[in-house]
GROMACS .gro file of C-alpha atoms in nm:
model
  377
    1MET     CA    1  -2.785   5.994   7.774
    2LEU     CA    2  -2.704   6.054   7.405
    3LEU     CA    3  -2.927   6.258   7.185
    4ASP     CA    4  -2.956   6.115   6.826
    5THR     CA    5  -3.098   6.447   6.716
    6PRO     CA    6  -2.882   6.654   6.466
    7ASN     CA    7  -2.733   6.966   6.595
    8ALA     CA    8  -2.793   6.901   6.977
    9LEU     CA    9  -2.593   7.146   7.186
   10PRO     CA   10  -2.228   7.086   7.180
   11GLU     CA   11  -2.078   6.913   7.480
   12LEU     CA   12  -1.857   7.177   7.620
   13PRO     CA   13  -1.645   7.165   7.932
   14PRO     CA   14  -1.766   7.379   8.233
   15ARG     CA   15  -1.704   7.743   8.257
   16GLY     CA   16  -1.383   7.814   8.415
   17SER     CA   17  -1.232   7.488   8.296
   18ARG     CA   18  -0.869   7.494   8.151
   19VAL     CA   19  -0.903   7.329   7.824
   20VAL     CA   20  -0.622   7.248   7.555
   21VAL     CA   21  -0.778   7.230   7.202
   22ALA     CA   22  -0.586   7.032   6.924
   23MET     CA   23  -0.598   7.289   6.645
   24SER     CA   24  -0.528   7.172   6.297
   25GLY     CA   25  -0.612   7.509   6.110
   26GLY     CA   26  -0.937   7.370   5.975
   27VAL     CA   27  -1.295   7.493   6.050
   28ASP     CA   28  -1.389   7.195   6.287
   29SER     CA   29  -1.098   7.252   6.550
   30SER     CA   30  -1.128   7.643   6.501
   31VAL     CA   31  -1.492   7.625   6.589
   32VAL     CA   32  -1.415   7.395   6.903
   33ALA     CA   33  -1.170   7.651   7.020
   34ALA     CA   34  -1.416   7.934   6.975
   35LEU     CA   35  -1.684   7.755   7.142
   36CYS     CA   36  -1.477   7.668   7.438
   37ALA     CA   37  -1.363   8.022   7.476
   38GLU     CA   38  -1.708   8.147   7.416
   39ALA     CA   39  -1.834   7.907   7.702
   40GLY     CA   40  -1.596   8.079   7.939
   41CYS     CA   41  -1.313   7.814   7.955
   42GLU     CA   42  -0.959   7.902   7.964
   43THR     CA   43  -0.882   7.791   7.625
   44ILE     CA   44  -0.523   7.691   7.502
   45GLY     CA   45  -0.469   7.609   7.140
   46VAL     CA   46  -0.193   7.352   7.035
   47THR     CA   47  -0.092   7.280   6.680
   48LEU     CA   48   0.146   7.010   6.582
   49GLN     CA   49   0.393   7.054   6.319
   50LEU     CA   50   0.407   6.712   6.168
   51TYR     CA   51   0.645   6.749   5.876
   52ASP     CA   52   0.899   7.006   5.722
   53HIS     CA   53   0.729   7.341   5.768
   54GLY     CA   54   0.895   7.488   5.470
   55ALA     CA   55   0.785   7.215   5.244
   56ALA     CA   56   0.438   7.220   5.398
   57LEU     CA   57   0.356   7.574   5.330
   58ALA     CA   58   0.320   7.484   4.952
   59ARG     CA   59   0.063   7.198   5.048
   60LYS     CA   60  -0.313   7.260   4.984
   61GLY     CA   61  -0.605   7.050   5.094
   62ALA     CA   62  -0.426   6.843   5.372
   63CYS     CA   63  -0.443   6.882   5.737
   64CYS     CA   64  -0.150   6.989   5.930
   65ALA     CA   65   0.019   7.168   5.630
   66GLY     CA   66   0.217   7.482   5.687
   67SER     CA   67  -0.067   7.724   5.580
   68ASP     CA   68  -0.300   7.541   5.827
   69ILE     CA   69  -0.046   7.646   6.113
   70HIS     CA   70  -0.082   7.991   6.017
   71ASP     CA   71  -0.475   7.966   5.983
   72ALA     CA   72  -0.473   7.804   6.354
   73ARG     CA   73  -0.272   8.101   6.465
   74ARG     CA   74  -0.493   8.359   6.312
   75VAL     CA   75  -0.798   8.209   6.467
   76ALA     CA   76  -0.615   8.202   6.810
   77ASP     CA   77  -0.549   8.563   6.771
   78ARG     CA   78  -0.899   8.652   6.683
   79LEU     CA   79  -1.023   8.452   6.995
   80GLY     CA   80  -0.747   8.610   7.211
   81ILE     CA   81  -0.640   8.277   7.354
   82ALA     CA   82  -0.291   8.118   7.399
   83HIS     CA   83  -0.149   7.931   7.102
   84TYR     CA   84   0.144   7.702   7.072
   85VAL     CA   85   0.302   7.538   6.792
   86LEU     CA   86   0.499   7.202   6.881
   87ASP     CA   87   0.761   7.044   6.652
   88TYR     CA   88   0.655   6.661   6.635
   89GLU     CA   89   0.799   6.594   6.303
   90SER     CA   90   1.040   6.335   6.422
   91ALA     CA   91   0.762   6.163   6.626
   92PHE     CA   92   0.538   6.173   6.343
   93ALA     CA   93   0.800   6.033   6.096
   94ASP     CA   94   0.886   5.740   6.336
   95SER     CA   95   0.516   5.650   6.455
   96VAL     CA   96   0.315   5.716   6.126
   97ILE     CA   97   0.512   5.748   5.824
   98GLU     CA   98   0.770   5.478   5.853
   99ASP     CA   99   0.504   5.238   5.967
  100PHE     CA  100   0.314   5.344   5.650
  101ALA     CA  101   0.601   5.256   5.431
  102ASP     CA  102   0.669   4.928   5.602
  103SER     CA  103   0.304   4.815   5.585
  104TYR     CA  104   0.298   4.853   5.216
  105LEU     CA  105   0.618   4.679   5.174
  106SER     CA  106   0.490   4.378   5.370
  107GLY     CA  107   0.179   4.357   5.127
  108ARG     CA  108  -0.067   4.536   5.391
  109THR     CA  109  -0.301   4.816   5.346
  110PRO     CA  110  -0.226   5.065   5.626
  111VAL     CA  111  -0.465   5.330   5.779
  112PRO     CA  112  -0.206   5.596   5.872
  113CYS     CA  113  -0.487   5.831   6.027
  114VAL     CA  114  -0.553   5.566   6.297
  115ARG     CA  115  -0.191   5.529   6.383
  116CYS     CA  116  -0.158   5.901   6.407
  117ASN     CA  117  -0.458   5.922   6.651
  118GLN     CA  118  -0.309   5.636   6.845
  119THR     CA  119   0.032   5.788   6.889
  120VAL     CA  120   0.119   6.140   6.812
  121LYS     CA  121  -0.237   6.315   6.858
  122PHE     CA  122  -0.369   6.126   7.145
  123ARG     CA  123  -0.088   5.982   7.331
  124ASP     CA  124   0.175   6.257   7.285
  125LEU     CA  125  -0.072   6.550   7.265
  126LEU     CA  126  -0.258   6.441   7.567
  127GLY     CA  127   0.040   6.438   7.758
  128VAL     CA  128   0.127   6.783   7.662
  129ALA     CA  129  -0.225   6.888   7.762
  130ARG     CA  130  -0.173   6.734   8.113
  131ASP     CA  131   0.168   6.915   8.154
  132LEU     CA  132  -0.024   7.257   8.081
  133GLY     CA  133  -0.264   7.142   8.375
  134ALA     CA  134  -0.565   7.125   8.145
  135ASP     CA  135  -0.876   6.960   8.275
  136CYS     CA  136  -0.938   6.798   7.924
  137LEU     CA  137  -0.811   6.790   7.566
  138ALA     CA  138  -1.069   6.890   7.311
  139THR     CA  139  -1.071   6.791   6.939
  140GLY     CA  140  -1.285   6.859   6.630
  141HIS     CA  141  -1.350   6.490   6.548
  142TYR     CA  142  -1.700   6.411   6.472
  143VAL     CA  143  -1.754   6.141   6.748
  144ARG     CA  144  -1.974   6.145   7.070
  145ARG     CA  145  -1.862   6.083   7.433
  146ALA     CA  146  -2.103   5.976   7.682
  147MET     CA  147  -2.095   5.848   8.034
  148GLY     CA  148  -2.200   5.500   8.092
  149HIS     CA  149  -2.229   5.280   8.394
  150VAL     CA  150  -1.859   5.210   8.421
  151GLY     CA  151  -1.715   5.524   8.263
  152ALA     CA  152  -1.681   5.724   7.945
  153GLU     CA  153  -1.814   5.550   7.617
  154LEU     CA  154  -1.723   5.634   7.258
  155HIS     CA  155  -2.010   5.665   7.007
  156ARG     CA  156  -2.062   5.748   6.645
  157GLY     CA  157  -2.102   6.109   6.545
  158ILE     CA  158  -2.446   6.199   6.454
  159ASP     CA  159  -2.344   6.319   6.106
  160PRO     CA  160  -2.307   5.980   5.920
  161GLY     CA  161  -2.125   6.168   5.636
  162LYS     CA  162  -1.861   6.306   5.885
  163ASP     CA  163  -1.857   6.030   6.163
  164GLN     CA  164  -1.497   5.951   6.250
  165SER     CA  165  -1.538   5.666   6.503
  166TYR     CA  166  -1.371   5.430   6.268
  167PHE     CA  167  -1.034   5.613   6.295
  168LEU     CA  168  -1.059   5.631   6.692
  169TYR     CA  169  -1.110   5.274   6.799
  170ALA     CA  170  -0.775   5.268   6.940
  171THR     CA  171  -0.854   5.512   7.192
  172THR     CA  172  -0.801   5.379   7.542
  173GLN     CA  173  -1.032   5.422   7.820
  174THR     CA  174  -0.784   5.646   8.005
  175GLN     CA  175  -0.752   5.859   7.712
  176LEU     CA  176  -1.132   5.868   7.668
  177ASP     CA  177  -1.198   5.983   8.015
  178TYR     CA  178  -0.989   6.296   7.945
  179LEU     CA  179  -1.090   6.380   7.585
  180ARG     CA  180  -1.401   6.589   7.476
  181PHE     CA  181  -1.555   6.607   7.139
  182PRO     CA  182  -1.795   6.890   7.121
  183LEU     CA  183  -1.887   6.844   6.755
  184GLY     CA  184  -2.020   6.489   6.772
  185GLY     CA  185  -2.386   6.591   6.811
  186ILE     CA  186  -2.401   6.854   6.529
  187ASP     CA  187  -2.349   6.821   6.162
  188LYS     CA  188  -2.105   7.008   5.911
  189ARG     CA  189  -2.356   7.259   5.829
  190ALA     CA  190  -2.395   7.373   6.176
  191VAL     CA  191  -2.031   7.372   6.235
  192ARG     CA  192  -1.980   7.621   5.945
  193GLU     CA  193  -2.275   7.818   6.070
  194HIS     CA  194  -2.107   7.855   6.408
  195ALA     CA  195  -1.769   7.945   6.236
  196THR     CA  196  -1.979   8.230   6.039
  197ARG     CA  197  -2.131   8.354   6.360
  198LEU     CA  198  -1.817   8.357   6.549
  199GLY     CA  199  -1.650   8.563   6.282
  200LEU     CA  200  -1.376   8.291   6.209
  201GLY     CA  201  -1.178   8.342   5.874
  202VAL     CA  202  -1.181   7.945   5.812
  203ALA     CA  203  -1.563   7.932   5.798
  204ALA     CA  204  -1.568   7.857   5.427
  205LYS     CA  205  -1.240   7.667   5.432
  206PRO     CA  206  -1.255   7.316   5.247
  207ASP     CA  207  -1.222   6.999   5.410
  208SER     CA  208  -0.896   6.822   5.396
  209GLN     CA  209  -0.902   6.520   5.156
  210ASP     CA  210  -0.547   6.379   5.142
  211ILE     CA  211  -0.343   6.183   5.388
  212CYS     CA  212  -0.130   6.480   5.508
  213PHE     CA  213   0.188   6.349   5.417
  214VAL     CA  214   0.088   6.226   5.070
  215PRO     CA  215   0.115   6.491   4.791
  216ASN     CA  216  -0.177   6.462   4.541
  217GLY     CA  217  -0.281   6.122   4.671
  218ASP     CA  218   0.045   5.952   4.519
  219TYR     CA  219   0.120   5.719   4.818
  220ALA     CA  220   0.333   5.489   4.616
  221ALA     CA  221   0.577   5.788   4.554
  222VAL     CA  222   0.604   5.831   4.934
  223VAL     CA  223   0.691   5.474   4.983
  224ARG     CA  224   0.921   5.459   4.695
  225LYS     CA  225   1.124   5.738   4.840
  226LEU     CA  226   1.149   5.576   5.170
  227ARG     CA  227   1.194   5.195   5.052
  228PRO     CA  228   1.327   5.199   4.723
  229GLU     CA  229   1.316   4.820   4.728
  230ALA     CA  230   0.935   4.861   4.712
  231ASP     CA  231   0.966   4.882   4.316
  232ALA     CA  232   1.095   4.537   4.283
  233PRO     CA  233   0.891   4.365   4.010
  234GLY     CA  234   0.735   4.035   4.044
  235ASP     CA  235   0.462   3.795   3.887
  236ILE     CA  236   0.088   3.840   3.865
  237VAL     CA  237  -0.049   3.486   3.917
  238ASP     CA  238  -0.398   3.323   3.919
  239LEU     CA  239  -0.522   3.122   4.200
  240SER     CA  240  -0.347   2.820   4.084
  241GLY     CA  241  -0.012   2.988   4.058
  242ASN     CA  242  -0.015   3.026   3.683
  243VAL     CA  243   0.173   3.341   3.561
  244LEU     CA  244  -0.041   3.577   3.380
  245GLY     CA  245   0.164   3.892   3.383
  246ARG     CA  246   0.412   4.093   3.548
  247HIS     CA  247   0.394   4.400   3.793
  248ALA     CA  248   0.618   4.688   3.879
  249GLY     CA  249   0.603   4.684   4.259
  250LEU     CA  250   0.367   4.547   4.523
  251ILE     CA  251   0.302   4.898   4.642
  252ASN     CA  252   0.091   4.955   4.355
  253PHE     CA  253  -0.178   4.717   4.472
  254THR     CA  254  -0.418   4.637   4.739
  255VAL     CA  255  -0.664   4.348   4.801
  256GLY     CA  256  -0.986   4.390   4.616
  257GLN     CA  257  -0.826   4.622   4.347
  258ARG     CA  258  -0.925   4.555   3.978
  259ARG     CA  259  -0.779   4.863   3.799
  260GLY     CA  260  -0.412   4.862   3.705
  261LEU     CA  261  -0.356   4.512   3.654
  262GLU     CA  262  -0.304   4.551   3.297
  263LEU     CA  263  -0.396   4.203   3.206
  264GLY     CA  264  -0.532   4.146   2.857
  265GLY     CA  265  -0.696   3.853   2.706
  266LEU     CA  266  -0.889   3.730   3.005
  267ALA     CA  267  -1.259   3.609   2.968
  268SER     CA  268  -1.375   3.765   3.297
  269PRO     CA  269  -1.274   4.046   3.539
  270VAL     CA  270  -1.028   3.965   3.814
  271TYR     CA  271  -0.928   4.135   4.127
  272VAL     CA  272  -0.625   4.116   4.360
  273VAL     CA  273  -0.709   3.852   4.622
  274ARG     CA  274  -0.391   3.847   4.804
  275ILE     CA  275  -0.032   3.991   4.812
  276GLU     CA  276   0.282   3.759   4.885
  277PRO     CA  277   0.557   3.983   4.979
  278GLU     CA  278   0.813   3.690   5.035
  279THR     CA  279   0.769   3.597   4.683
  280ARG     CA  280   0.656   3.933   4.528
  281ARG     CA  281   0.349   3.781   4.368
  282VAL     CA  282   0.002   3.966   4.335
  283VAL     CA  283  -0.245   3.677   4.330
  284VAL     CA  284  -0.571   3.753   4.138
  285GLY     CA  285  -0.889   3.576   4.111
  286PRO     CA  286  -1.273   3.629   4.041
  287ARG     CA  287  -1.478   3.841   4.268
  288ALA     CA  288  -1.608   3.525   4.443
  289ALA     CA  289  -1.253   3.469   4.571
  290LEU     CA  290  -1.252   3.791   4.779
  291ALA     CA  291  -1.547   3.661   5.000
  292VAL     CA  292  -1.399   3.657   5.353
  293ALA     CA  293  -1.581   3.433   5.615
  294ALA     CA  294  -1.362   3.540   5.939
  295LEU     CA  295  -1.042   3.740   6.024
  296THR     CA  296  -0.815   3.789   6.321
  297LEU     CA  297  -0.697   4.059   6.497
  298ASP     CA  298  -0.346   4.221   6.584
  299GLU     CA  299  -0.304   4.476   6.854
  300PRO     CA  300  -0.669   4.479   6.979
  301ASN     CA  301  -0.795   4.759   7.195
  302TRP     CA  302  -1.119   4.725   7.365
  303ILE     CA  303  -1.308   5.014   7.527
  304GLY     CA  304  -1.562   4.859   7.753
  305PRO     CA  305  -1.669   4.494   7.797
  306ASP     CA  306  -1.449   4.199   7.749
  307LEU     CA  307  -1.555   4.037   7.431
  308GLY     CA  308  -1.353   3.711   7.459
  309ALA     CA  309  -1.638   3.496   7.561
  310GLY     CA  310  -1.804   3.552   7.238
  311ARG     CA  311  -2.070   3.836   7.140
  312ASP     CA  312  -2.267   3.930   6.856
  313VAL     CA  313  -2.169   4.281   6.721
  314MET     CA  314  -2.136   4.497   6.417
  315VAL     CA  315  -1.804   4.524   6.245
  316LYS     CA  316  -1.670   4.780   6.000
  317VAL     CA  317  -1.379   4.668   5.791
  318ARG     CA  318  -1.319   4.994   5.596
  319SER     CA  319  -1.390   5.339   5.707
  320MET     CA  320  -1.663   5.375   5.432
  321ALA     CA  321  -1.809   5.037   5.455
  322ALA     CA  322  -2.129   4.961   5.604
  323ALA     CA  323  -2.108   4.760   5.954
  324ALA     CA  324  -2.168   4.379   5.910
  325LEU     CA  325  -2.331   4.138   6.178
  326ALA     CA  326  -2.041   3.930   6.315
  327ARG     CA  327  -1.933   3.740   6.629
  328VAL     CA  328  -1.621   3.806   6.837
  329THR     CA  329  -1.441   3.529   7.013
  330ARG     CA  330  -1.111   3.468   7.177
  331ASP     CA  331  -0.903   3.150   7.151
  332VAL     CA  332  -0.694   2.985   7.411
  333ALA     CA  333  -0.380   3.161   7.277
  334GLY     CA  334  -0.545   3.518   7.328
  335THR     CA  335  -0.619   3.580   6.961
  336PHE     CA  336  -0.930   3.754   6.879
  337ARG     CA  337  -1.133   3.628   6.582
  338ILE     CA  338  -1.423   3.789   6.403
  339ASP     CA  339  -1.667   3.562   6.225
  340PHE     CA  340  -1.905   3.735   5.994
  341ALA     CA  341  -2.277   3.614   5.929
  342THR     CA  342  -2.253   3.656   5.558
  343PRO     CA  343  -1.908   3.687   5.370
  344GLU     CA  344  -1.749   4.030   5.354
  345PHE     CA  345  -1.563   4.132   5.029
  346GLY     CA  346  -1.245   4.340   5.003
  347VAL     CA  347  -1.100   4.271   5.352
  348ALA     CA  348  -0.747   4.377   5.336
  349PRO     CA  349  -0.491   4.284   5.596
  350GLY     CA  350  -0.355   4.610   5.763
  351GLN     CA  351  -0.675   4.774   5.780
  352ALA     CA  352  -0.878   4.826   6.071
  353ALA     CA  353  -1.185   4.596   6.186
  354VAL     CA  354  -1.392   4.828   6.420
  355VAL     CA  355  -1.653   4.658   6.649
  356TYR     CA  356  -1.977   4.837   6.734
  357ASP     CA  357  -2.272   4.788   6.974
  358GLY     CA  358  -2.541   5.010   6.815
  359SER     CA  359  -2.373   5.353   6.805
  360ARG     CA  360  -2.109   5.271   7.065
  361VAL     CA  361  -1.758   5.178   6.966
  362LEU     CA  362  -1.642   4.871   7.155
  363GLY     CA  363  -1.306   4.873   7.011
  364GLY     CA  364  -1.121   4.670   6.737
  365GLY     CA  365  -0.781   4.600   6.599
  366TRP     CA  366  -0.568   4.561   6.296
  367ILE     CA  367  -0.671   4.296   6.034
  368ALA     CA  368  -0.395   4.034   6.053
  369THR     CA  369  -0.529   3.739   5.866
  370THR     CA  370  -0.844   3.637   5.691
  371VAL     CA  371  -1.022   3.302   5.636
  372ALA     CA  372  -1.179   3.282   5.271
  373ALA     CA  373  -1.530   3.181   5.273
  374ALA     CA  374  -1.460   2.876   5.060
  375THR     CA  375  -1.215   2.721   5.344
  376ALA     CA  376  -1.396   2.844   5.662
  377PRO     CA  377  -1.470   2.556   5.893
   0.00000   0.00000   0.00000
């Protein structure tokens, strides 16, 4: 049974278990390692080097940076546990960074943290944990795992300001059976208190803010370096196709954006309604044009019941968005569709739509297409 009281006791593996902890060098994963060791588990820390180690040393405020690797090692030394650093630079580049660049080039807005969890962190790191003979893989994510009638379930973290369930919807049932999330039932304040009590040098370390491979939040510079053609100019047009201005590359825009259009002389504000990579056009319109009645999913993943027959659920279309009432159905071709009870705004292809039943994550998928509220059947 899940407790909805903040700062319930962390879910820890049994004493004597062999546990691999994914250690990023931040306070969250460091506390997980310390709590597992304190509970009498045979604890092994594993840190992934995800991009060039030399360049990473200069990075501040992003997870998996070079200084973070040193922090993870210092924590492991403090705890007296084994610690391994694994070079996953090539796998990360292929699975996450290249996909990130290609998504922007195709006019989509990617969520690289979902792709990273889906591939390198859970698929690959989980394999490493099994190779080490571990009973489970523990991480510092703020989500909860509970045993249901038919297996493990994934639930929102108790701290609404730190909940990371949106980014873990692609977790498979097999992975969830093996994973543990000790911090899901406590809040950030309690985590830092544990870090101080356990004498960890990272107790006051700031949370990472940036996408780890995007210096200073300038994602366009990353895409431009990998895909120089992303800077190709094009037209900014209204909903009728009338040219309103020019842009300096599709990578500078995402659906729902208002700033940066640099269109003077318009009677009312306009927003990016859609991006057309084939014609390199950015289509703009009034806020009402952003209203979406439905969407379809690509690469759906479900953790739990089959939703194809139709079911009322709550759906988040952005990590910071409130969940909205919707219905999930599947057509004869196998495509999942989500119809919203009331129109949603700023729904961008390439983002994730994550499906909830109360606090439980049922799964989700990448937003493939959207249906404008004005044209919905």
